[in-house]
Coordinates of N, CA, C and O in Angstrom, one line a residue:
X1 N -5.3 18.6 -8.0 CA -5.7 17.6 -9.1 C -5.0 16.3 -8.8 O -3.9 16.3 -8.2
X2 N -5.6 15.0 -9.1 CA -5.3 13.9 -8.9 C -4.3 13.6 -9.8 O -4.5 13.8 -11.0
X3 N -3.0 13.1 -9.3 CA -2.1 13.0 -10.5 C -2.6 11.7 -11.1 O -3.3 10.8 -10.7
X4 N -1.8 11.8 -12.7 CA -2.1 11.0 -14.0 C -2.0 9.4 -13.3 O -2.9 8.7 -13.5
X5 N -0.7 8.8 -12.2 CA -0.7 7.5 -12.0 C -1.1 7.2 -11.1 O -0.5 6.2 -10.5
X6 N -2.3 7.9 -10.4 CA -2.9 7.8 -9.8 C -4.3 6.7 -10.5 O -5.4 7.1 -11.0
X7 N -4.0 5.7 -10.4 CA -5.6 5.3 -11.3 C -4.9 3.7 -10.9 O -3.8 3.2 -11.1
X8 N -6.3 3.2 -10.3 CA -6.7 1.6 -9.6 C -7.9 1.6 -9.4 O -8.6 2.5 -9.0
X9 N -8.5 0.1 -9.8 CA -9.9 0.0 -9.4 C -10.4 0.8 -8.2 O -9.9 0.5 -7.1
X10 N -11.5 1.7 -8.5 CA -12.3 2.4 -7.1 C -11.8 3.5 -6.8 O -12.3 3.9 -5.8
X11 N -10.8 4.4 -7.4 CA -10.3 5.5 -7.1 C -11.3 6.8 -7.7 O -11.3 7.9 -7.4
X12 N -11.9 6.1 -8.7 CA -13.2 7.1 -9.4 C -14.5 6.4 -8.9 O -15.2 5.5 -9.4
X13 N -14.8 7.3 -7.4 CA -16.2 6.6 -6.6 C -16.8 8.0 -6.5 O -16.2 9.0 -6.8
X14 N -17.9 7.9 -6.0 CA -19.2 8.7 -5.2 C -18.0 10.1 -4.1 O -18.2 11.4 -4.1
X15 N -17.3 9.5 -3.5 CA -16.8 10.5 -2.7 C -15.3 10.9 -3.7 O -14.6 11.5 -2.9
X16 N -14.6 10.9 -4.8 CA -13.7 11.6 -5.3 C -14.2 12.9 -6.2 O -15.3 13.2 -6.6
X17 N -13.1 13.5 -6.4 CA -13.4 14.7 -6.7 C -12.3 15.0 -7.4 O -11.6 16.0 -7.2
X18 N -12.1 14.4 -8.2 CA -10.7 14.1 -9.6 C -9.5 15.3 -8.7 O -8.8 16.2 -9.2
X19 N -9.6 14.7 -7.3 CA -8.2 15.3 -6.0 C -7.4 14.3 -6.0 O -7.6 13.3 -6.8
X20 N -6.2 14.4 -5.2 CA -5.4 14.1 -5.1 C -6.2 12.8 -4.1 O -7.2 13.1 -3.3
X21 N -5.7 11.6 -4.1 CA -6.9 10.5 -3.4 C -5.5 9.9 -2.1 O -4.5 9.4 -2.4
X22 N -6.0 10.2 -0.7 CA -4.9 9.4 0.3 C -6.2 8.3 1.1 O -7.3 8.6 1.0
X23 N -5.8 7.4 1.6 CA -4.4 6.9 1.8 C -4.3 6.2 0.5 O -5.2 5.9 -0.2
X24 N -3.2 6.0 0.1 CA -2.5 5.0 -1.4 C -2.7 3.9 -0.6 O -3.7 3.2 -0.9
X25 N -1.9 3.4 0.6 CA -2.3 1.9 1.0 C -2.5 1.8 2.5 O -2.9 2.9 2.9
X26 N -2.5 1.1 3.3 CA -3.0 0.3 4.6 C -2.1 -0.7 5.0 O -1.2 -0.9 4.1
X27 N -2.2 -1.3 5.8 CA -1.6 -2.6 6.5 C -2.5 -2.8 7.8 O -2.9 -1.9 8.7
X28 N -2.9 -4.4 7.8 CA -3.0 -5.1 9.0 C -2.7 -5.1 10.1 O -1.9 -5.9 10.5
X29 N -3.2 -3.9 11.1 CA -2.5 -3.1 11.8 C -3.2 -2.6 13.1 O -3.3 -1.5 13.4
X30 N -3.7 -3.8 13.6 CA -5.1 -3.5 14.5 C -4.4 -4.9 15.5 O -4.1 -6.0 15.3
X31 N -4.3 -3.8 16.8 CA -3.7 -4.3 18.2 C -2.8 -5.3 18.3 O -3.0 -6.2 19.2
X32 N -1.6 -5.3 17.4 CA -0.5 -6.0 17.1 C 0.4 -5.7 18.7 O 0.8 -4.6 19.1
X33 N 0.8 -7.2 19.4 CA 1.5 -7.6 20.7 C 3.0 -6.5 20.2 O 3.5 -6.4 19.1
X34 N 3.3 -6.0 21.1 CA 4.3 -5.4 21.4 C 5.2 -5.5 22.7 O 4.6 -5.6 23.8
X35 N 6.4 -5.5 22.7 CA 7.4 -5.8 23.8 C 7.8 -4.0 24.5 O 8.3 -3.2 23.6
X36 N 7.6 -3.5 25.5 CA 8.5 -2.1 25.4 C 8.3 -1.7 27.2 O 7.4 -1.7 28.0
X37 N 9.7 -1.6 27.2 CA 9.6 -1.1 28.7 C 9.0 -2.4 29.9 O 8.3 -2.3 30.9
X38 N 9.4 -3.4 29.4 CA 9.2 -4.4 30.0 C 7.7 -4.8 30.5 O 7.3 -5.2 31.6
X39 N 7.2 -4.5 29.7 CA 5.5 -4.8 29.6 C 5.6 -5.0 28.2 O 6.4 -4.4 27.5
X40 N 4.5 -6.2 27.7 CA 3.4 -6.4 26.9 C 2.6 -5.2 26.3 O 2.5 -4.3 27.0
X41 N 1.9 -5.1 25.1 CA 1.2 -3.9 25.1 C 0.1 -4.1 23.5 O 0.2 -5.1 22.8
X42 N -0.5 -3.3 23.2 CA -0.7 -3.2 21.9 C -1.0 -1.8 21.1 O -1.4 -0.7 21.7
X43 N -0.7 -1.8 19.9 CA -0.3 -1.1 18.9 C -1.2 -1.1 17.3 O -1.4 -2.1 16.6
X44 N -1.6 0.0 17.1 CA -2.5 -0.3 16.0 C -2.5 1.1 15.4 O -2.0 2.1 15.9
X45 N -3.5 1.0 13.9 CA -3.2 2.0 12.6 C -2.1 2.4 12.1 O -1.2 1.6 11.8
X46 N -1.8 4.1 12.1 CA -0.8 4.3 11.3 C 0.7 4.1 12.4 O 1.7 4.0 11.8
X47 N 0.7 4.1 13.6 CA 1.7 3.6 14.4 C 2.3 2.2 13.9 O 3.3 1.7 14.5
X48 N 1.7 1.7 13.2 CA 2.0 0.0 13.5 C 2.1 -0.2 11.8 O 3.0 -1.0 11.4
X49 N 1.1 0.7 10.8 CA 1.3 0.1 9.5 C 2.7 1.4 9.1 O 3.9 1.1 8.7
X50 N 2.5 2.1 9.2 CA 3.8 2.5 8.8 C 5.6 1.7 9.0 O 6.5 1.6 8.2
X51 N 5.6 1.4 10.1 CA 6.6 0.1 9.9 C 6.6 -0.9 9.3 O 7.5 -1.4 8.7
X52 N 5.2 -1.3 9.5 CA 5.2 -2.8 8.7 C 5.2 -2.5 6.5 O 5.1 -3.2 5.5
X53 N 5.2 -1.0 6.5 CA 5.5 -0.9 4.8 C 6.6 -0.1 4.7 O 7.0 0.2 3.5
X54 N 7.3 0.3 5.7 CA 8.7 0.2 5.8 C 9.5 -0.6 5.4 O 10.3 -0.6 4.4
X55 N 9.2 -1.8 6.5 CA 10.1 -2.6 6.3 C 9.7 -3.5 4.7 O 10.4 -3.6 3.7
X56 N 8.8 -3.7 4.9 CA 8.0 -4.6 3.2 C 9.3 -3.9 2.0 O 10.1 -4.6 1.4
X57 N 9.1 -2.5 1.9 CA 9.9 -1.8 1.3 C 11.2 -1.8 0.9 O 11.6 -1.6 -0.2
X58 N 11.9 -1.9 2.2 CA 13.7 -1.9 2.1 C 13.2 -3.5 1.8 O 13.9 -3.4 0.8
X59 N 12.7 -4.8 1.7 CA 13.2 -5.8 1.5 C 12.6 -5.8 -0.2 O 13.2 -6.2 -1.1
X60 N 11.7 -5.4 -0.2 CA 11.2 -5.6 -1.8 C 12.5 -4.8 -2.7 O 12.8 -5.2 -3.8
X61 N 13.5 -3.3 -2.1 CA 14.1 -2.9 -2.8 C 15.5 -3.9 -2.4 O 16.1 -4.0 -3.5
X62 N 16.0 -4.3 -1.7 CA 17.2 -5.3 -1.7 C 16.9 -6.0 -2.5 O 17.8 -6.0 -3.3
X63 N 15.9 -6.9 -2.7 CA 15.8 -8.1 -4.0 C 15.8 -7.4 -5.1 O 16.0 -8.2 -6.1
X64 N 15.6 -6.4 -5.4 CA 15.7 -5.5 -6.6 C 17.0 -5.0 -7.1 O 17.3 -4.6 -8.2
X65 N 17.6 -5.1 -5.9 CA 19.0 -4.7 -6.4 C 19.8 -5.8 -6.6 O 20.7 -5.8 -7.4
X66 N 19.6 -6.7 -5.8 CA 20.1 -8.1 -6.1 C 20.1 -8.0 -8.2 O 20.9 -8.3 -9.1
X67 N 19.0 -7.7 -8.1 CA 18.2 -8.2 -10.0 C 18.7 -7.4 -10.8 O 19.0 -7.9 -11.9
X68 N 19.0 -6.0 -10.5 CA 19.1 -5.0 -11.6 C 20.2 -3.9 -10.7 O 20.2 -2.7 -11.0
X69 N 20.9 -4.2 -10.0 CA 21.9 -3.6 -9.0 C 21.7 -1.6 -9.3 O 22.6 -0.8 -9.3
X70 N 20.4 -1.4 -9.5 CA 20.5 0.1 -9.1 C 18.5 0.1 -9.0 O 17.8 -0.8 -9.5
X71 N 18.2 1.2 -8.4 CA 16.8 1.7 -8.4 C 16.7 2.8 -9.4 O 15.6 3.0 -9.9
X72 N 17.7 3.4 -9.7 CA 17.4 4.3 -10.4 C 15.9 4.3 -11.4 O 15.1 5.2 -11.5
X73 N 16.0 3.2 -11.9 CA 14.4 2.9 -12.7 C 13.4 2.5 -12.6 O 12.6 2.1 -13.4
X74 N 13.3 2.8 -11.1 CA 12.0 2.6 -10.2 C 11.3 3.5 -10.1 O 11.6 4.4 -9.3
X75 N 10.2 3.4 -10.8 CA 9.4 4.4 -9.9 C 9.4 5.3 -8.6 O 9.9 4.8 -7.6
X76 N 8.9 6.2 -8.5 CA 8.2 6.7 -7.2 C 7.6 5.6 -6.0 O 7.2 4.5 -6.3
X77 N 7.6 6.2 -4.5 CA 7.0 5.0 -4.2 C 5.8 4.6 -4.0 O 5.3 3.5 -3.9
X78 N 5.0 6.5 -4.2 CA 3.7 5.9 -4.4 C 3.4 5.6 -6.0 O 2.7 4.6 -6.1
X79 N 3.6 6.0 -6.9 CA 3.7 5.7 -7.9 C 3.7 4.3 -8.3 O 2.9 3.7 -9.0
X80 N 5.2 3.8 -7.3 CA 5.4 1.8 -7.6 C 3.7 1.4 -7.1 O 3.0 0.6 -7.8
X81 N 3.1 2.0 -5.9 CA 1.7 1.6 -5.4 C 0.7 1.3 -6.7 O -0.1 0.4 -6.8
X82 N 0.8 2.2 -7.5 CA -0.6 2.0 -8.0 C 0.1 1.4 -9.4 O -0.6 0.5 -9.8
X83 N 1.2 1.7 -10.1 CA 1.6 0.7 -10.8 C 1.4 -0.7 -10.6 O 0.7 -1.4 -11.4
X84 N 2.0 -1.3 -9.5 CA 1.7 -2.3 -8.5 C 0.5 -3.5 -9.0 O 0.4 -4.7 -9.3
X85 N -0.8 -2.0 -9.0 CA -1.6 -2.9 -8.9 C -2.2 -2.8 -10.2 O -2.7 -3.7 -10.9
X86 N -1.8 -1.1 -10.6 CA -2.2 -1.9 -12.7 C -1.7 -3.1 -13.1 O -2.3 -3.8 -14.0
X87 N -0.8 -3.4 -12.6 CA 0.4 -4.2 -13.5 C 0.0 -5.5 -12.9 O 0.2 -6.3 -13.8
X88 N -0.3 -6.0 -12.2 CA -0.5 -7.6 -11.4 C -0.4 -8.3 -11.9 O 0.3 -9.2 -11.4
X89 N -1.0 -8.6 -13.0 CA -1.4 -9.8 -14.4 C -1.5 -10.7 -13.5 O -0.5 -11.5 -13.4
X90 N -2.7 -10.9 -12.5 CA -2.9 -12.2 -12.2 C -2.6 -12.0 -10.4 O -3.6 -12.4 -9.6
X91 N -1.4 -11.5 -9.7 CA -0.7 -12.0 -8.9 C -2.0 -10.3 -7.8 O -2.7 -9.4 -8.2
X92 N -1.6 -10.8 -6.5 CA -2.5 -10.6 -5.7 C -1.7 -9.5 -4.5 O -1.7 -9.9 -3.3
X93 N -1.2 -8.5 -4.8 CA -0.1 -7.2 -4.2 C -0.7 -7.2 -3.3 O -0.1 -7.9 -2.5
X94 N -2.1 -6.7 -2.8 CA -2.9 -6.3 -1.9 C -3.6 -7.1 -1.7 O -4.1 -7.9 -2.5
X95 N -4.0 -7.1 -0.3 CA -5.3 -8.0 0.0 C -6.3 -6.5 0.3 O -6.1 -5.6 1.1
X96 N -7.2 -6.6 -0.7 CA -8.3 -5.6 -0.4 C -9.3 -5.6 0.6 O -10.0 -6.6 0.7
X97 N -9.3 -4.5 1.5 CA -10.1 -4.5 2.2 C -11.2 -3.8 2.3 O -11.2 -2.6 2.4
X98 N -12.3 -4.6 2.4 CA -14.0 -4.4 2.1 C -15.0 -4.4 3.1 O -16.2 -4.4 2.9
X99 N -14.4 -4.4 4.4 CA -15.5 -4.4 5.5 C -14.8 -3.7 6.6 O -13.8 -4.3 7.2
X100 N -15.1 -2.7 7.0 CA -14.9 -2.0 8.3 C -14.8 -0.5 7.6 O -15.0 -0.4 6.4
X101 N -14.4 0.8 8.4 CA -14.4 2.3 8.2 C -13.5 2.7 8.8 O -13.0 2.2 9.8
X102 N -13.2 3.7 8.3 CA -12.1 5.2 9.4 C -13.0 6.1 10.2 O -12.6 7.2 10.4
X103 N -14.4 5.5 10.8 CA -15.0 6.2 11.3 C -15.4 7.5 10.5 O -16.0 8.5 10.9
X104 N -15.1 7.4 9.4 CA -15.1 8.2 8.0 C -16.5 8.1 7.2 O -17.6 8.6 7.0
X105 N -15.5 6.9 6.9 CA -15.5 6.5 5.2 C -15.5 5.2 5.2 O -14.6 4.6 5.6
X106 N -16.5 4.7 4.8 CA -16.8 2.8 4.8 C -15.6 2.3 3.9 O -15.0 3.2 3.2
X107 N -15.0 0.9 3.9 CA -14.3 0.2 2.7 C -15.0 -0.2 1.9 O -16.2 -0.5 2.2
X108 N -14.7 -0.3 0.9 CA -15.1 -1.0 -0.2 C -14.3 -1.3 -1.4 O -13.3 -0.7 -1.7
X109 N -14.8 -2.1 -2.0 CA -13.8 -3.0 -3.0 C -13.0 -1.9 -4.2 O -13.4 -1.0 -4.8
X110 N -11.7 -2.6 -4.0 CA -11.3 -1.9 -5.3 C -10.8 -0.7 -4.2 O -11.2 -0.7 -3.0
X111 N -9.9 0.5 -4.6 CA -9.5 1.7 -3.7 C -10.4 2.0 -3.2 O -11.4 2.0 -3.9
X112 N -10.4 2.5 -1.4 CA -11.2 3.8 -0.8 C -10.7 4.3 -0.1 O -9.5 4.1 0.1
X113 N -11.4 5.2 0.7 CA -11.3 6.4 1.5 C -10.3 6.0 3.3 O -9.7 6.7 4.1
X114 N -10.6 4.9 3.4 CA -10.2 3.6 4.8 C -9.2 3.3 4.7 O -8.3 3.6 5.4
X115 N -9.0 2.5 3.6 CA -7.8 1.8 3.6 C -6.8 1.5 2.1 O -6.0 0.6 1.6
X116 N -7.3 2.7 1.7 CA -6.4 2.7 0.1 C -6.6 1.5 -1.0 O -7.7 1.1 -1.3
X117 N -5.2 1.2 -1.5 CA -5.6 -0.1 -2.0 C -5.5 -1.1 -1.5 O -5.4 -2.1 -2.1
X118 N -5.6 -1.0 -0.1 CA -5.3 -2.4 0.8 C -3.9 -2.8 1.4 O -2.8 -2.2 1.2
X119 N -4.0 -3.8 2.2 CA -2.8 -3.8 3.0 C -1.8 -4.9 2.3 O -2.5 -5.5 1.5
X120 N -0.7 -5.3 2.4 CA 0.2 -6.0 1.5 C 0.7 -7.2 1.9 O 1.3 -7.5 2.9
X121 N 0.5 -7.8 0.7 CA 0.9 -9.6 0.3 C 2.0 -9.3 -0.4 O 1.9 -9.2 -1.7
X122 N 3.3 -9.0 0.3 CA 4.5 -8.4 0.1 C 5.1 -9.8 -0.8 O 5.7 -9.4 -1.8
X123 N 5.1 -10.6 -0.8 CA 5.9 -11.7 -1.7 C 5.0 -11.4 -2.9 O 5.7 -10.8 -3.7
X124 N 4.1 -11.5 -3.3 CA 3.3 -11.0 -5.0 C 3.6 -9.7 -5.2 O 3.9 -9.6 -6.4
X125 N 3.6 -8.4 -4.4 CA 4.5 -7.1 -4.3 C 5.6 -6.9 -5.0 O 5.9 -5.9 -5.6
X126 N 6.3 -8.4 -4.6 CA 7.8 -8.3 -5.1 C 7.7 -8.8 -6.1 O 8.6 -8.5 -6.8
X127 N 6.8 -9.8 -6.6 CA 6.9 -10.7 -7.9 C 6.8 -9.3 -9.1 O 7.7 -8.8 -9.8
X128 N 5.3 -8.8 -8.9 CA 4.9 -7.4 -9.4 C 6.3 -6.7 -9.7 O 6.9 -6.9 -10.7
X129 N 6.8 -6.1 -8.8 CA 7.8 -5.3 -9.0 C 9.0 -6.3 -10.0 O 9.5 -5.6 -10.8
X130 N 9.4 -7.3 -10.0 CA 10.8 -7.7 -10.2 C 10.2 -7.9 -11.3 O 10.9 -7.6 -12.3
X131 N 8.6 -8.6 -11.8 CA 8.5 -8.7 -13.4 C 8.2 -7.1 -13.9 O 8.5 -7.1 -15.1
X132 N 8.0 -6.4 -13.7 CA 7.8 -5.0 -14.3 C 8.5 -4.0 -14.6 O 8.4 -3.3 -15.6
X133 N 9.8 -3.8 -13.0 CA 10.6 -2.4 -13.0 C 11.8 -3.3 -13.6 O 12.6 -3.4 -12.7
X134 N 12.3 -3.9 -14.7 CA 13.9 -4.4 -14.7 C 14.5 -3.2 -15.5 O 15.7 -3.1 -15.8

């Protein structure tokens, strides 16, 4: 079953099935330059977006502790995701993405099946979070 804070535009489409809905999010993550072993190279999907919401992460939670010096009353982290994007009042977490597929599953607006709720505009991320979790 789809859990309760599970709920963002588009997560109730044509292909759900009131399941549990992955991916939660994506990142911009298509044949990014890499250094390794003394070659040049490139790197893309979940090799490449998983770091880049790594790192988004430890910096969005250091400024959080700067504000409120514990997480304890943070959410989950997928949880903080879709919070995130209930909560925006205005400010832009995600850049949604609406054109391309997982060889799947087309994008489209609002949550899908490709690329979740989109990949992250981590400074609005953080605004989100620091006006919401104090």
């Amino acid at each position: 079953q789809r859990p309760g804070w599970q709920n963002a535009a588009g997560v109730n489409n044509r292909y759900s099935r009131n399941a549990r809905q992955l991916p939660d999010v994506s990142a911009a993550a298509y044949a990014l330059a890499v250094y390794f072993q003394g070659r040049w190279g490139a790197v893309g999907g979940t090799s490449a977006a998983a770091p880049i919401w790594a790192a988004g992460l430890v910096l969005v939670n250091q400024g959080m502790l700067q504000q409120i010096h514990t997480l304890a009353n943070l959410p989950s982290t997928a949880q903080q995701f879709y919070a995130v994007a209930d909560q925006s009042s205005g400010a832009n977490p995600y850049y949604d993405v609406t054109r391309g597929n997982n060889l799947y599953y087309p994008a489209t607006p609002g949550w899908d099946f490709s690329s979740g709720l989109g990949t992250p505009n981590l400074a609005d991320f953080y605004q989100v979070v620091a006006n919401n979790f104090k």
